[in-house]
Amino acid sequence: VDPGHRWDEVRSMRYDAPESGGAEGFEGDLPVIRILLVDDHALYRVGMRNILQTEDDFEVVATASSGEEAIERIRETMPDIVLMDIDMPGIGGMEACKVLRQLSRHQSTRIVACTAHSALYAREVFLNTGFDDILPKPFSYDDLLGAVSPHLG
C-alpha cells in the first residue's frame, strides 16, 4: 500500500474537497496538526517523530518522557493530539490523561494511548479515563498514521 496515496484520500476527505480545488472559502496551506509525543523510551519518541514528520500535515511540537513532563509540555505547546505511553515512571499515561482532562483549556485535545498493555484492559477503560483512541504497541508505520488520521477534522 502506498502511504502517499492513502494520505491524498485523507486530505480530500478532511476538507470535503477535491485535491485540485481545496475547501470552499479556504485559502492558503492546509493547517498543520500539532502533535506531542510522550514515551519513556527514546526509541519510540524518535521513531514516531521520524514517521510523522514525513507527512506535511503533521508537526511534532514537543516530546516528553514522563506524565509530569507531558502535562508541562501540553501547557506550553497546546498540541492538537497527544500520543501518550501508558506505562512510564512517575505519573503514568492514565494519570496524566486524567489530569489533562481536568484542565478546561485542554478538553478538546485528542489523546491517544500508545501501549503494549491494550490486551490487559478493555477499550472502555481507556476511553473512560479520557483517551480518545488506542494505538497498541508494537505498531507499524501505517498503524501510527492511522491512529492520527481520524483526528484530522
mmCIF file of C-alpha atoms in Angstrom, residues 45-125:
data_model
loop_
_atom_site.group_PDB
_atom_site.id
_atom_site.type_symbol
_atom_site.label_atom_id
_atom_site.label_comp_id
_atom_site.label_asym_id
_atom_site.label_seq_id
_atom_site.Cartn_x
_atom_site.Cartn_y
_atom_site.Cartn_z
ATOM 1 C CA ARG A 45 9.829 9.045 20.603
ATOM 2 C CA VAL A 46 12.450 9.300 17.841
ATOM 3 C CA GLY A 47 10.774 6.685 15.676
ATOM 4 C CA MET A 48 7.335 8.297 15.940
ATOM 5 C CA ARG A 49 8.801 11.734 15.222
ATOM 6 C CA ASN A 50 10.618 10.438 12.147
ATOM 7 C CA ILE A 51 7.476 8.798 10.774
ATOM 8 C CA LEU A 52 5.139 11.704 11.477
ATOM 9 C CA GLN A 53 7.486 14.285 10.011
ATOM 10 C CA THR A 54 7.392 12.512 6.652
ATOM 11 C CA GLU A 55 3.881 13.956 6.263
ATOM 12 C CA ASP A 56 3.290 17.649 5.594
ATOM 13 C CA ASP A 57 0.097 17.575 7.681
ATOM 14 C CA PHE A 58 1.919 16.933 10.966
ATOM 15 C CA GLU A 59 4.301 18.875 13.175
ATOM 16 C CA VAL A 60 5.787 17.302 16.288
ATOM 17 C CA VAL A 61 5.831 20.319 18.590
ATOM 18 C CA ALA A 62 7.428 18.589 21.583
ATOM 19 C CA THR A 63 8.303 15.296 23.209
ATOM 20 C CA ALA A 64 8.162 14.173 26.820
ATOM 21 C CA SER A 65 9.451 11.136 28.689
ATOM 22 C CA SER A 66 7.037 11.123 31.658
ATOM 23 C CA GLY A 67 3.495 12.058 32.594
ATOM 24 C CA GLU A 68 4.732 15.035 34.592
ATOM 25 C CA GLU A 69 6.712 16.313 31.627
ATOM 26 C CA ALA A 70 3.716 15.707 29.337
ATOM 27 C CA ILE A 71 1.490 17.940 31.481
ATOM 28 C CA GLU A 72 4.135 20.671 31.343
ATOM 29 C CA ARG A 73 4.647 20.339 27.570
ATOM 30 C CA ILE A 74 0.940 20.341 26.757
ATOM 31 C CA ARG A 75 0.522 23.608 28.665
ATOM 32 C CA GLU A 76 3.452 25.144 26.761
ATOM 33 C CA THR A 77 2.725 23.898 23.244
ATOM 34 C CA MET A 78 -1.078 23.450 23.027
ATOM 35 C CA PRO A 79 -0.933 20.391 20.718
ATOM 36 C CA ASP A 80 -3.931 19.125 18.788
ATOM 37 C CA ILE A 81 -3.044 15.491 19.515
ATOM 38 C CA VAL A 82 -1.047 13.752 22.246
ATOM 39 C CA LEU A 83 0.329 10.252 21.610
ATOM 40 C CA MET A 84 0.923 9.003 25.154
ATOM 41 C CA ASP A 85 2.549 5.868 26.519
ATOM 42 C CA ILE A 86 0.722 4.305 29.460
ATOM 43 C CA ASP A 87 3.497 2.640 31.466
ATOM 44 C CA MET A 88 6.065 5.291 32.457
ATOM 45 C CA PRO A 89 7.985 6.078 35.652
ATOM 46 C CA GLY A 90 6.326 8.626 37.936
ATOM 47 C CA ILE A 91 2.922 9.675 36.705
ATOM 48 C CA GLY A 92 1.948 7.204 34.005
ATOM 49 C CA GLY A 93 -0.185 7.907 30.978
ATOM 50 C CA MET A 94 -3.510 7.040 32.641
ATOM 51 C CA GLU A 95 -2.990 9.530 35.473
ATOM 52 C CA ALA A 96 -1.572 12.205 33.153
ATOM 53 C CA CYS A 97 -4.632 11.848 30.912
ATOM 54 C CA LYS A 98 -6.953 12.304 33.913
ATOM 55 C CA VAL A 99 -5.080 15.456 34.949
ATOM 56 C CA LEU A 100 -5.193 16.882 31.419
ATOM 57 C CA ARG A 101 -8.926 16.230 31.129
ATOM 58 C CA GLN A 102 -9.493 18.266 34.300
ATOM 59 C CA LEU A 103 -7.850 21.319 32.726
ATOM 60 C CA SER A 104 -10.601 23.129 30.819
ATOM 61 C CA ARG A 105 -8.343 24.555 28.105
ATOM 62 C CA HIS A 106 -7.278 21.029 27.097
ATOM 63 C CA GLN A 107 -10.720 19.403 26.810
ATOM 64 C CA SER A 108 -10.569 19.332 23.002
ATOM 65 C CA THR A 109 -7.010 17.951 22.806
ATOM 66 C CA ARG A 110 -7.079 14.442 21.354
ATOM 67 C CA ILE A 111 -5.165 11.935 23.475
ATOM 68 C CA VAL A 112 -4.222 8.549 22.032
ATOM 69 C CA ALA A 113 -2.985 5.808 24.383
ATOM 70 C CA CYS A 114 0.132 4.087 23.000
ATOM 71 C CA THR A 115 0.517 0.883 24.954
ATOM 72 C CA ALA A 116 1.752 -2.675 24.940
ATOM 73 C CA HIS A 117 -0.939 -3.399 27.559
ATOM 74 C CA SER A 118 -4.007 -2.932 25.355
ATOM 75 C CA ALA A 119 -4.939 -6.600 25.770
ATOM 76 C CA LEU A 120 -4.934 -6.257 29.578
ATOM 77 C CA TYR A 121 -7.551 -3.514 29.654
ATOM 78 C CA ALA A 122 -10.875 -3.260 27.923
ATOM 79 C CA ARG A 123 -11.079 -0.438 25.388
ATOM 80 C CA GLU A 124 -13.703 1.158 27.629
ATOM 81 C CA VAL A 125 -11.148 1.545 30.443
#
